[in-house]
Amino acid sequence: MHVDLGGVLGATPGVSRDSLERLDEQVATAHERIAAGRDDHERGYAALNLPARVDLDAIRSAVAPFTDAEAVLTVGIGGSALGAATLADALAGPDDPDVYVLDNVDPEHVPRLLDSLPLERTAVNVVSKSGTTAETLSNFLVVREAMADAGVDWTERTVVTTGESGNLRALADAHDLPSLPVPDGVPGRFSVLSPVGLAVAAIQGHDLDAIRAGAAEAADSLSGSLFETPAYAYGAAAYALANRGATTNAMMPYAERLETFAEWFAQLWAESLGKDGLGQTPTRALGATDQHSQLQLYRAGPREKLVTLLRPTDRPACPIPETDLEGLSYLGGSTLGDLLDAEFDATGASLAASGVPVIRVEIDGIDERSLGALLYGMEAACVLYGELAGVSTFTQPAVEWGKRAARGLLGGGEFEEAEAVEERTSLRIDP
Amino acid sequence: MHVDLGGVLGATPGVSRDSLERLDEQVATAHERIAAGRDDHERGYAALNLPARVDLDAIRSAVAPFTDAEAVLTVGIGGSALGAATLADALAGPDDPDVYVLDNVDPEHVPRLLDSLPLERTAVNVVSKSGTTAETLSNFLVVREAMADAGVDWTERTVVTTGESGNLRALADAHDLPSLPVPDGVPGRFSVLSPVGLAVAAIQGHDLDAIRAGAAEAADSLSGSLFETPAYAYGAAAYALANRGATTNAMMPYAERLETFAEWFAQLWAESLGKDGLGQTPTRALGATDQHSQLQLYRAGPREKLVTLLRPTDRPACPIPETDLEGLSYLGGSTLGDLLDAEFDATGASLAASGVPVIRVEIDGIDERSLGALLYGMEAACVLYGELAGVSTFTQPAVEWGKRAARGLLGGGEFEEAEAVEERTSLRIDP
């Protein structure tokens, strides 16, 4: 991962070179805190040790029964789904098994997806650390029933990734299912480099060692200075910009295969840093498509924005055929990649010309090693930002209220939050 | 479309009932301006006349050769693609032809998609008002070549939607292709109820009359008071909240099939209102999924947010099987829809308990009539917001800079913007 901060100097909001140098003293302190947390394998910091600790052989062994699958269905939500989806969407080749994710309880979508799958050739990858996530368990119950209805023995087609105890662990034990651990001290949004993210990649046949090697290189590059560490450069600059008014961070990859990465990033950034009135609202965009949707706003709207442009430097060739269409001959002889890269550069310059801060992030290509480095790098960036902001990076207390309310509404116990739902103020306008 | 503003009263930022009543005087004035624009068929306002003006028979006739297609490939970008994609993703049934969109020039994605399509049974729907959009024309040239390579006569498989003159119009004339007009005075992001959005729906066999009828009902409901017009209630409240600090608008449908609607909305809102330092940054979310990704931030992050919760009140049934899994018996006997609706209510209440402003939008179901009403309603909401803010709702001047720069970089002429790209400030951090 290569990071270029040139586009934040002199922007509005912006950070000067001098400010970055002053900030670097805080980065040194934060880096020591992070290193100590890693040494002690503290909750959250432990995620940054995964490249050295994850047991890839255990993953390959657990999914060995499914390597002939035509489809892989992950049943999970949030951090239990986004890492696996990110790797699949980035790395899958046309001949790999198709990857699907049930990360919502939509009564129209779930049965329709199940109807379309070859269930007897589908691997079901159920992921829930607690084993009690309402959405995941509900979906799993529906999947299990669909398999039974189709005459498929679900115990032959299911791999479970869960914590040391709970429903799913008990189920795996009772039915002798292959199972993998959610590592201790690793929040879901930081779990992509654990079995939570890697099991599907293993079924698809991707090179887990290369993913780990890329992540390990990023881990080795962590130092006490943002000027020597791309991940810290990103995290520190984003933090400084947020302090100066950039409450939004538009993550805009210039590659279709990184679209899901932007969703993964949005969870990482939102759930880790959105605390105490602080944080940055991630907004997901896609280059070049969203130049025709969001760029007007980015250039001319409120000045509360950092735009992160991300691209692979290596792209396959896809020539644009020559044409005699009027005014378009300049395109002939170029490639789609030339056009996309020209738009990447043009958008960066266009934002700079308006004074909007831009950080350019480049990876070498869309391959296992580069993805490992990118994912680890963004996790380290997030942890650094959290240290600098002084927030509780690895918790998500604000989501508990709604979980209790929903459970109460469904008759799963007495919860005062459910009563609050009933007292809603209404001012309804009907046609 | 039903709008409930109860969740903005007393929130932070919030709007009081008194403030809404004062604002209603401005709504009355703005409504008169909008009505006058519609009467004179002025640029932009003309979009609100589409339900009365669009020629559905012309659309059905243009696509008649393709109603046996197995796949529909739209080649377009931004407003030329999002409306069609929104309708397809909302309305498509499992037996309808699959809909694909080439709205990016990704050199990996484009050939891979074309390799996977049954080209001889694919309808290609090329959309560009000017006929010179670089991304669309480049992709179309690649598609045309792929068809030639596969022995398919592209002139038999292509329908063109474009302006009165230009490359695509000339091409349609030269090859006698079925063609449809991009209506005068209708910007791309307001064109979903024109052939730009409806041609694909026609190929998929959806009920265009019902889409139009839903939109016409929404048009008929426009009045001079936000308290009587759901669309204006939404637009006026969003405007008032933006003025009070809600620079972000999180659009969060609770339905997988409305995920693309959120992208359509994001373009409408960003490109129309992001001007003069004003506007609201749309961020796309999906319920219940993003409760596990974004909700922590929405509740506890910066107070710059309006959250829009959207759902259909009618959902199909999908029972959750009974279970003896510990602590989950409360789910058995419920349906996935019950769970999703409980989460919708719980999230709204959870945000209210934190003082975050919420607008609830409900549609009757995910069908043609409801979609027509929703799309028209949001367009009217956006136009009203633009009037209240005094911005130039129907232009997008800030995107031109980047277009010129990209063209210059590709050798398509001398543009000073391309020179600015070369002068980029760099502060690069490598691993």
PDB file of C-alpha atoms in Angstrom, chain A residues 179-420:
ATOM      1  CA  SER A 179     -15.455 -25.826  12.551  1.00  0.00           C
ATOM      2  CA  LEU A 180     -13.096 -22.916  12.907  1.00  0.00           C
ATOM      3  CA  PRO A 181     -12.499 -20.486  15.752  1.00  0.00           C
ATOM      4  CA  VAL A 182     -13.251 -16.771  15.870  1.00  0.00           C
ATOM      5  CA  PRO A 183      -9.983 -15.758  17.486  1.00  0.00           C
ATOM      6  CA  ASP A 184     -10.094 -14.288  20.958  1.00  0.00           C
ATOM      7  CA  GLY A 185      -9.789 -10.541  21.246  1.00  0.00           C
ATOM      8  CA  VAL A 186     -10.544  -9.848  17.596  1.00  0.00           C
ATOM      9  CA  PRO A 187     -13.700  -7.779  16.895  1.00  0.00           C
ATOM     10  CA  GLY A 188     -15.608  -8.863  13.793  1.00  0.00           C
ATOM     11  CA  ARG A 189     -14.613  -5.839  11.737  1.00  0.00           C
ATOM     12  CA  PHE A 190     -10.945  -6.697  12.336  1.00  0.00           C
ATOM     13  CA  SER A 191     -11.319 -10.401  11.577  1.00  0.00           C
ATOM     14  CA  VAL A 192     -10.736 -10.590   7.827  1.00  0.00           C
ATOM     15  CA  LEU A 193      -7.275 -12.105   8.287  1.00  0.00           C
ATOM     16  CA  SER A 194      -8.677 -14.842  10.549  1.00  0.00           C
ATOM     17  CA  PRO A 195     -10.831 -17.854   9.618  1.00  0.00           C
ATOM     18  CA  VAL A 196     -13.813 -15.473   9.527  1.00  0.00           C
ATOM     19  CA  GLY A 197     -12.461 -13.885   6.365  1.00  0.00           C
ATOM     20  CA  LEU A 198     -10.242 -16.624   5.009  1.00  0.00           C
ATOM     21  CA  ALA A 199     -12.455 -19.726   4.981  1.00  0.00           C
ATOM     22  CA  VAL A 200     -14.304 -18.652   1.846  1.00  0.00           C
ATOM     23  CA  ALA A 201     -11.044 -17.651   0.167  1.00  0.00           C
ATOM     24  CA  ALA A 202      -9.755 -21.129   0.922  1.00  0.00           C
ATOM     25  CA  ILE A 203     -12.817 -22.762  -0.646  1.00  0.00           C
ATOM     26  CA  GLN A 204     -12.323 -20.579  -3.708  1.00  0.00           C
ATOM     27  CA  GLY A 205      -8.733 -21.791  -3.906  1.00  0.00           C
ATOM     28  CA  HIS A 206      -6.976 -18.494  -3.302  1.00  0.00           C
ATOM     29  CA  ASP A 207      -3.436 -18.378  -1.973  1.00  0.00           C
ATOM     30  CA  LEU A 208      -3.853 -17.862   1.762  1.00  0.00           C
ATOM     31  CA  ASP A 209      -0.089 -17.757   2.267  1.00  0.00           C
ATOM     32  CA  ALA A 210       0.178 -14.811  -0.098  1.00  0.00           C
ATOM     33  CA  ILE A 211      -2.651 -12.955   1.682  1.00  0.00           C
ATOM     34  CA  ARG A 212      -0.844 -13.519   4.948  1.00  0.00           C
ATOM     35  CA  ALA A 213       2.525 -12.519   3.445  1.00  0.00           C
ATOM     36  CA  GLY A 214       1.105  -9.222   2.208  1.00  0.00           C
ATOM     37  CA  ALA A 215      -0.359  -8.525   5.625  1.00  0.00           C
ATOM     38  CA  ALA A 216       2.894  -9.492   7.327  1.00  0.00           C
ATOM     39  CA  GLU A 217       4.818  -7.044   5.134  1.00  0.00           C
ATOM     40  CA  ALA A 218       2.416  -4.294   6.173  1.00  0.00           C
ATOM     41  CA  ALA A 219       2.853  -5.333   9.809  1.00  0.00           C
ATOM     42  CA  ASP A 220       6.625  -5.181   9.455  1.00  0.00           C
ATOM     43  CA  SER A 221       6.440  -1.690   7.993  1.00  0.00           C
ATOM     44  CA  LEU A 222       4.774  -0.200  11.099  1.00  0.00           C
ATOM     45  CA  SER A 223       7.161   2.331  12.640  1.00  0.00           C
ATOM     46  CA  GLY A 224       6.938   5.298  14.956  1.00  0.00           C
ATOM     47  CA  SER A 225       6.632   7.830  12.120  1.00  0.00           C
ATOM     48  CA  LEU A 226       3.809   8.533   9.727  1.00  0.00           C
ATOM     49  CA  PHE A 227       6.388   9.575   7.152  1.00  0.00           C
ATOM     50  CA  GLU A 228       7.736   6.025   7.061  1.00  0.00           C
ATOM     51  CA  THR A 229       4.510   4.023   7.433  1.00  0.00           C
ATOM     52  CA  PRO A 230       1.807   4.223   4.752  1.00  0.00           C
ATOM     53  CA  ALA A 231      -0.879   2.924   7.116  1.00  0.00           C
ATOM     54  CA  TYR A 232      -0.089   5.527   9.727  1.00  0.00           C
ATOM     55  CA  ALA A 233       0.175   8.236   7.084  1.00  0.00           C
ATOM     56  CA  TYR A 234      -3.398   7.426   6.090  1.00  0.00           C
ATOM     57  CA  GLY A 235      -4.748   7.161   9.630  1.00  0.00           C
ATOM     58  CA  ALA A 236      -2.986  10.266  10.927  1.00  0.00           C
ATOM     59  CA  ALA A 237      -3.959  12.441   7.975  1.00  0.00           C
ATOM     60  CA  ALA A 238      -7.579  11.298   8.153  1.00  0.00           C
ATOM     61  CA  TYR A 239      -7.613  12.068  11.877  1.00  0.00           C
ATOM     62  CA  ALA A 240      -6.079  15.511  11.383  1.00  0.00           C
ATOM     63  CA  LEU A 241      -8.551  16.302   8.615  1.00  0.00           C
ATOM     64  CA  ALA A 242     -11.497  15.153  10.735  1.00  0.00           C
ATOM     65  CA  ASN A 243     -10.336  17.508  13.494  1.00  0.00           C
ATOM     66  CA  ARG A 244     -10.297  20.291  10.945  1.00  0.00           C
ATOM     67  CA  GLY A 245     -13.829  19.601   9.758  1.00  0.00           C
ATOM     68  CA  ALA A 246     -13.699  16.601   7.403  1.00  0.00           C
ATOM     69  CA  THR A 247     -16.463  14.647   9.086  1.00  0.00           C
ATOM     70  CA  THR A 248     -16.976  12.593   5.917  1.00  0.00           C
ATOM     71  CA  ASN A 249     -14.529  10.214   4.239  1.00  0.00           C
ATOM     72  CA  ALA A 250     -15.471   9.215   0.701  1.00  0.00           C
ATOM     73  CA  MET A 251     -13.703   5.955  -0.144  1.00  0.00           C
ATOM     74  CA  MET A 252     -13.584   5.718  -3.927  1.00  0.00           C
ATOM     75  CA  PRO A 253     -11.789   2.757  -5.465  1.00  0.00           C
ATOM     76  CA  TYR A 254     -11.157   2.856  -9.196  1.00  0.00           C
ATOM     77  CA  ALA A 255     -11.796  -0.848  -9.739  1.00  0.00           C
ATOM     78  CA  GLU A 256     -15.051  -2.787  -9.747  1.00  0.00           C
ATOM     79  CA  ARG A 257     -13.443  -5.607  -7.802  1.00  0.00           C
ATOM     80  CA  LEU A 258     -12.708  -3.282  -4.896  1.00  0.00           C
ATOM     81  CA  GLU A 259     -16.299  -2.095  -4.510  1.00  0.00           C
ATOM     82  CA  THR A 260     -16.906  -4.474  -1.622  1.00  0.00           C
ATOM     83  CA  PHE A 261     -13.611  -3.392  -0.064  1.00  0.00           C
ATOM     84  CA  ALA A 262     -15.192   0.062   0.262  1.00  0.00           C
ATOM     85  CA  GLU A 263     -18.053  -1.517   2.233  1.00  0.00           C
ATOM     86  CA  TRP A 264     -15.608  -3.355   4.452  1.00  0.00           C
ATOM     87  CA  PHE A 265     -13.752  -0.084   5.013  1.00  0.00           C
ATOM     88  CA  ALA A 266     -17.023   1.677   5.815  1.00  0.00           C
ATOM     89  CA  GLN A 267     -17.734  -0.763   8.624  1.00  0.00           C
ATOM     90  CA  LEU A 268     -14.178  -0.612   9.957  1.00  0.00           C
ATOM     91  CA  TRP A 269     -14.166   3.171   9.993  1.00  0.00           C
ATOM     92  CA  ALA A 270     -17.730   3.781  11.198  1.00  0.00           C
ATOM     93  CA  GLU A 271     -17.968   1.231  13.961  1.00  0.00           C
ATOM     94  CA  SER A 272     -14.444   1.763  15.313  1.00  0.00           C
ATOM     95  CA  LEU A 273     -14.265   5.546  15.276  1.00  0.00           C
ATOM     96  CA  GLY A 274     -17.881   6.736  15.526  1.00  0.00           C
ATOM     97  CA  LYS A 275     -17.866   7.502  19.248  1.00  0.00           C
ATOM     98  CA  ASP A 276     -18.164  10.398  21.688  1.00  0.00           C
ATOM     99  CA  GLY A 277     -19.439  12.623  18.872  1.00  0.00           C
ATOM    100  CA  LEU A 278     -16.233  11.986  16.939  1.00  0.00           C
ATOM    101  CA  GLY A 279     -15.433   9.907  13.878  1.00  0.00           C
ATOM    102  CA  GLN A 280     -15.800  10.208  10.151  1.00  0.00           C
ATOM    103  CA  THR A 281     -18.862   9.147   8.199  1.00  0.00           C
ATOM    104  CA  PRO A 282     -17.623   6.817   5.473  1.00  0.00           C
ATOM    105  CA  THR A 283     -19.385   7.133   2.179  1.00  0.00           C
ATOM    106  CA  ARG A 284     -18.783   4.535  -0.489  1.00  0.00           C
ATOM    107  CA  ALA A 285     -18.211   5.540  -4.064  1.00  0.00           C
ATOM    108  CA  LEU A 286     -16.813   3.866  -7.158  1.00  0.00           C
ATOM    109  CA  GLY A 287     -14.609   5.412  -9.810  1.00  0.00           C
ATOM    110  CA  ALA A 288     -15.193   6.268 -12.578  1.00  0.00           C
ATOM    111  CA  THR A 289     -18.944   5.588 -12.224  1.00  0.00           C
ATOM    112  CA  ASP A 290     -19.610   8.005  -9.393  1.00  0.00           C
ATOM    113  CA  GLN A 291     -17.896  10.878 -11.159  1.00  0.00           C
ATOM    114  CA  HIS A 292     -21.278  10.994 -12.865  1.00  0.00           C
ATOM    115  CA  SER A 293     -23.092  10.898  -9.542  1.00  0.00           C
ATOM    116  CA  GLN A 294     -21.101  12.250  -6.584  1.00  0.00           C
ATOM    117  CA  LEU A 295     -18.314  14.424  -7.998  1.00  0.00           C
ATOM    118  CA  GLN A 296     -20.458  17.554  -8.324  1.00  0.00           C
ATOM    119  CA  LEU A 297     -21.109  17.359  -4.593  1.00  0.00           C
ATOM    120  CA  TYR A 298     -17.521  16.530  -3.696  1.00  0.00           C
ATOM    121  CA  ARG A 299     -16.227  19.576  -5.571  1.00  0.00           C
ATOM    122  CA  ALA A 300     -18.949  22.105  -4.838  1.00  0.00           C
ATOM    123  CA  GLY A 301     -20.849  20.885  -1.765  1.00  0.00           C
ATOM    124  CA  PRO A 302     -20.135  21.305   1.949  1.00  0.00           C
ATOM    125  CA  ARG A 303     -16.471  21.400   2.916  1.00  0.00           C
ATOM    126  CA  GLU A 304     -16.718  18.449   5.303  1.00  0.00           C
ATOM    127  CA  LYS A 305     -15.052  15.903   3.138  1.00  0.00           C
ATOM    128  CA  LEU A 306     -11.889  13.877   2.648  1.00  0.00           C
ATOM    129  CA  VAL A 307     -11.866  11.964  -0.632  1.00  0.00           C
ATOM    130  CA  THR A 308      -9.776   8.791  -0.712  1.00  0.00           C
ATOM    131  CA  LEU A 309      -8.899   7.652  -4.220  1.00  0.00           C
ATOM    132  CA  LEU A 310      -7.714   4.050  -4.439  1.00  0.00           C
ATOM    133  CA  ARG A 311      -6.411   2.120  -7.421  1.00  0.00           C
ATOM    134  CA  PRO A 312      -4.268  -0.798  -8.483  1.00  0.00           C
ATOM    135  CA  THR A 313      -1.263   0.345 -10.523  1.00  0.00           C
ATOM    136  CA  ASP A 314      -1.305  -2.847 -12.572  1.00  0.00           C
ATOM    137  CA  ARG A 315      -4.355  -3.512 -14.736  1.00  0.00           C
ATOM    138  CA  PRO A 316      -5.046  -5.997 -17.523  1.00  0.00           C
ATOM    139  CA  ALA A 317      -5.213  -4.625 -21.060  1.00  0.00           C
ATOM    140  CA  CYS A 318      -8.561  -4.176 -22.773  1.00  0.00           C
ATOM    141  CA  PRO A 319      -8.103  -2.211 -26.004  1.00  0.00           C
ATOM    142  CA  ILE A 320     -10.765   0.225 -27.160  1.00  0.00           C
ATOM    143  CA  PRO A 321     -11.479  -0.532 -30.844  1.00  0.00           C
ATOM    144  CA  GLU A 322     -10.718   2.183 -33.385  1.00  0.00           C
ATOM    145  CA  THR A 323     -13.739   4.196 -34.415  1.00  0.00           C
ATOM    146  CA  ASP A 324     -14.787   6.750 -36.968  1.00  0.00           C
ATOM    147  CA  LEU A 325     -17.466   8.117 -34.639  1.00  0.00           C
ATOM    148  CA  GLU A 326     -17.238  11.866 -34.645  1.00  0.00           C
ATOM    149  CA  GLY A 327     -15.059  13.319 -31.931  1.00  0.00           C
ATOM    150  CA  LEU A 328     -14.188   9.942 -30.432  1.00  0.00           C
ATOM    151  CA  SER A 329     -11.170   8.929 -32.519  1.00  0.00           C
ATOM    152  CA  TYR A 330      -8.930   9.878 -29.582  1.00  0.00           C
ATOM    153  CA  LEU A 331     -10.259   6.849 -27.703  1.00  0.00           C
ATOM    154  CA  GLY A 332      -9.207   4.331 -30.347  1.00  0.00           C
ATOM    155  CA  GLY A 333      -5.791   2.850 -29.615  1.00  0.00           C
ATOM    156  CA  SER A 334      -6.194   3.516 -25.915  1.00  0.00           C
ATOM    157  CA  THR A 335      -7.340   0.871 -23.472  1.00  0.00           C
ATOM    158  CA  LEU A 336     -10.153   0.899 -20.938  1.00  0.00           C
ATOM    159  CA  GLY A 337      -7.419   0.941 -18.275  1.00  0.00           C
ATOM    160  CA  ASP A 338      -5.859   4.071 -19.819  1.00  0.00           C
ATOM    161  CA  LEU A 339      -9.251   5.743 -19.691  1.00  0.00           C
ATOM    162  CA  LEU A 340      -9.881   4.666 -16.099  1.00  0.00           C
ATOM    163  CA  ASP A 341      -6.426   5.840 -14.993  1.00  0.00           C
ATOM    164  CA  ALA A 342      -6.840   9.145 -16.807  1.00  0.00           C
ATOM    165  CA  GLU A 343     -10.113   9.623 -14.945  1.00  0.00           C
ATOM    166  CA  PHE A 344      -8.435   8.720 -11.654  1.00  0.00           C
ATOM    167  CA  ASP A 345      -5.800  11.405 -12.247  1.00  0.00           C
ATOM    168  CA  ALA A 346      -8.322  13.892 -13.580  1.00  0.00           C
ATOM    169  CA  THR A 347     -10.641  13.485 -10.601  1.00  0.00           C
ATOM    170  CA  GLY A 348      -7.780  13.929  -8.154  1.00  0.00           C
ATOM    171  CA  ALA A 349      -6.657  17.092  -9.928  1.00  0.00           C
ATOM    172  CA  SER A 350     -10.224  18.321 -10.242  1.00  0.00           C
ATOM    173  CA  LEU A 351     -10.745  18.028  -6.492  1.00  0.00           C
ATOM    174  CA  ALA A 352      -7.368  19.656  -5.830  1.00  0.00           C
ATOM    175  CA  ALA A 353      -8.323  22.544  -8.096  1.00  0.00           C
ATOM    176  CA  SER A 354     -11.363  23.076  -5.852  1.00  0.00           C
ATOM    177  CA  GLY A 355      -9.293  22.756  -2.696  1.00  0.00           C
ATOM    178  CA  VAL A 356     -10.915  19.497  -1.568  1.00  0.00           C
ATOM    179  CA  PRO A 357      -8.491  17.235   0.346  1.00  0.00           C
ATOM    180  CA  VAL A 358      -7.565  14.017  -1.420  1.00  0.00           C
ATOM    181  CA  ILE A 359      -5.474  11.069  -0.289  1.00  0.00           C
ATOM    182  CA  ARG A 360      -4.286   8.757  -3.039  1.00  0.00           C
ATOM    183  CA  VAL A 361      -3.814   5.121  -2.104  1.00  0.00           C
ATOM    184  CA  GLU A 362      -2.252   2.712  -4.565  1.00  0.00           C
ATOM    185  CA  ILE A 363      -1.781  -1.018  -4.427  1.00  0.00           C
ATOM    186  CA  ASP A 364       0.334  -2.960  -6.884  1.00  0.00           C
ATOM    187  CA  GLY A 365      -2.492  -5.071  -8.259  1.00  0.00           C
ATOM    188  CA  ILE A 366      -5.663  -6.867  -7.244  1.00  0.00           C
ATOM    189  CA  ASP A 367      -4.043 -10.054  -6.018  1.00  0.00           C
ATOM    190  CA  GLU A 368      -3.674 -11.913  -2.736  1.00  0.00           C
ATOM    191  CA  ARG A 369      -0.517 -10.168  -1.565  1.00  0.00           C
ATOM    192  CA  SER A 370      -1.744  -6.665  -2.345  1.00  0.00           C
ATOM    193  CA  LEU A 371      -5.099  -7.336  -0.703  1.00  0.00           C
ATOM    194  CA  GLY A 372      -3.438  -8.650   2.432  1.00  0.00           C
ATOM    195  CA  ALA A 373      -1.340  -5.513   2.637  1.00  0.00           C
ATOM    196  CA  LEU A 374      -4.297  -3.211   1.975  1.00  0.00           C
ATOM    197  CA  LEU A 375      -6.605  -4.804   4.536  1.00  0.00           C
ATOM    198  CA  TYR A 376      -3.937  -4.918   7.233  1.00  0.00           C
ATOM    199  CA  GLY A 377      -2.840  -1.397   6.383  1.00  0.00           C
ATOM    200  CA  MET A 378      -6.344   0.020   6.751  1.00  0.00           C
ATOM    201  CA  GLU A 379      -6.823  -1.816  10.055  1.00  0.00           C
ATOM    202  CA  ALA A 380      -3.585  -0.297  11.351  1.00  0.00           C
ATOM    203  CA  ALA A 381      -4.660   3.117  10.041  1.00  0.00           C
ATOM    204  CA  CYS A 382      -7.936   2.775  11.919  1.00  0.00           C
ATOM    205  CA  VAL A 383      -6.267   1.705  15.156  1.00  0.00           C
ATOM    206  CA  LEU A 384      -3.867   4.648  14.938  1.00  0.00           C
ATOM    207  CA  TYR A 385      -6.743   7.077  14.308  1.00  0.00           C
ATOM    208  CA  GLY A 386      -8.529   5.650  17.341  1.00  0.00           C
ATOM    209  CA  GLU A 387      -5.438   6.160  19.508  1.00  0.00           C
ATOM    210  CA  LEU A 388      -5.011   9.735  18.340  1.00  0.00           C
ATOM    211  CA  ALA A 389      -8.694  10.483  18.958  1.00  0.00           C
ATOM    212  CA  GLY A 390      -8.665   8.712  22.305  1.00  0.00           C
ATOM    213  CA  VAL A 391     -11.775   6.671  21.575  1.00  0.00           C
ATOM    214  CA  SER A 392     -12.583   3.080  22.425  1.00  0.00           C
ATOM    215  CA  THR A 393     -11.733   1.659  18.998  1.00  0.00           C
ATOM    216  CA  PHE A 394     -12.652  -1.948  19.627  1.00  0.00           C
ATOM    217  CA  THR A 395     -16.126  -1.691  21.150  1.00  0.00           C
ATOM    218  CA  GLN A 396     -19.544  -0.844  19.673  1.00  0.00           C
ATOM    219  CA  PRO A 397     -21.744  -0.022  22.672  1.00  0.00           C
ATOM    220  CA  ALA A 398     -24.276   2.044  20.724  1.00  0.00           C
ATOM    221  CA  VAL A 399     -25.693  -0.919  18.824  1.00  0.00           C
ATOM    222  CA  GLU A 400     -26.885  -2.778  21.923  1.00  0.00           C
ATOM    223  CA  TRP A 401     -29.931  -0.577  22.501  1.00  0.00           C
ATOM    224  CA  GLY A 402     -31.513  -1.543  19.181  1.00  0.00           C
ATOM    225  CA  LYS A 403     -30.725  -5.220  19.624  1.00  0.00           C
ATOM    226  CA  ARG A 404     -32.568  -5.286  22.940  1.00  0.00           C
ATOM    227  CA  ALA A 405     -35.481  -3.346  21.471  1.00  0.00           C
ATOM    228  CA  ALA A 406     -35.838  -5.728  18.532  1.00  0.00           C
ATOM    229  CA  ARG A 407     -35.639  -8.746  20.795  1.00  0.00           C
ATOM    230  CA  GLY A 408     -38.306  -7.298  23.066  1.00  0.00           C
ATOM    231  CA  LEU A 409     -40.579  -6.549  20.106  1.00  0.00           C
ATOM    232  CA  LEU A 410     -40.331 -10.164  18.973  1.00  0.00           C
ATOM    233  CA  GLY A 411     -41.303 -11.504  22.383  1.00  0.00           C
ATOM    234  CA  GLY A 412     -37.790 -12.540  23.365  1.00  0.00           C
ATOM    235  CA  GLY A 413     -38.029 -11.032  26.842  1.00  0.00           C
ATOM    236  CA  GLU A 414     -38.922  -7.884  28.735  1.00  0.00           C
ATOM    237  CA  PHE A 415     -36.838  -4.929  27.599  1.00  0.00           C
ATOM    238  CA  GLU A 416     -37.584  -1.313  28.417  1.00  0.00           C
ATOM    239  CA  GLU A 417     -36.154  -0.384  24.991  1.00  0.00           C
ATOM    240  CA  ALA A 418     -39.082  -2.176  23.354  1.00  0.00           C
ATOM    241  CA  GLU A 419     -41.488  -0.003  25.312  1.00  0.00           C
ATOM    242  CA  ALA A 420     -39.705   3.102  24.041  1.00  0.00           C
TER     243      ALA A 420
END
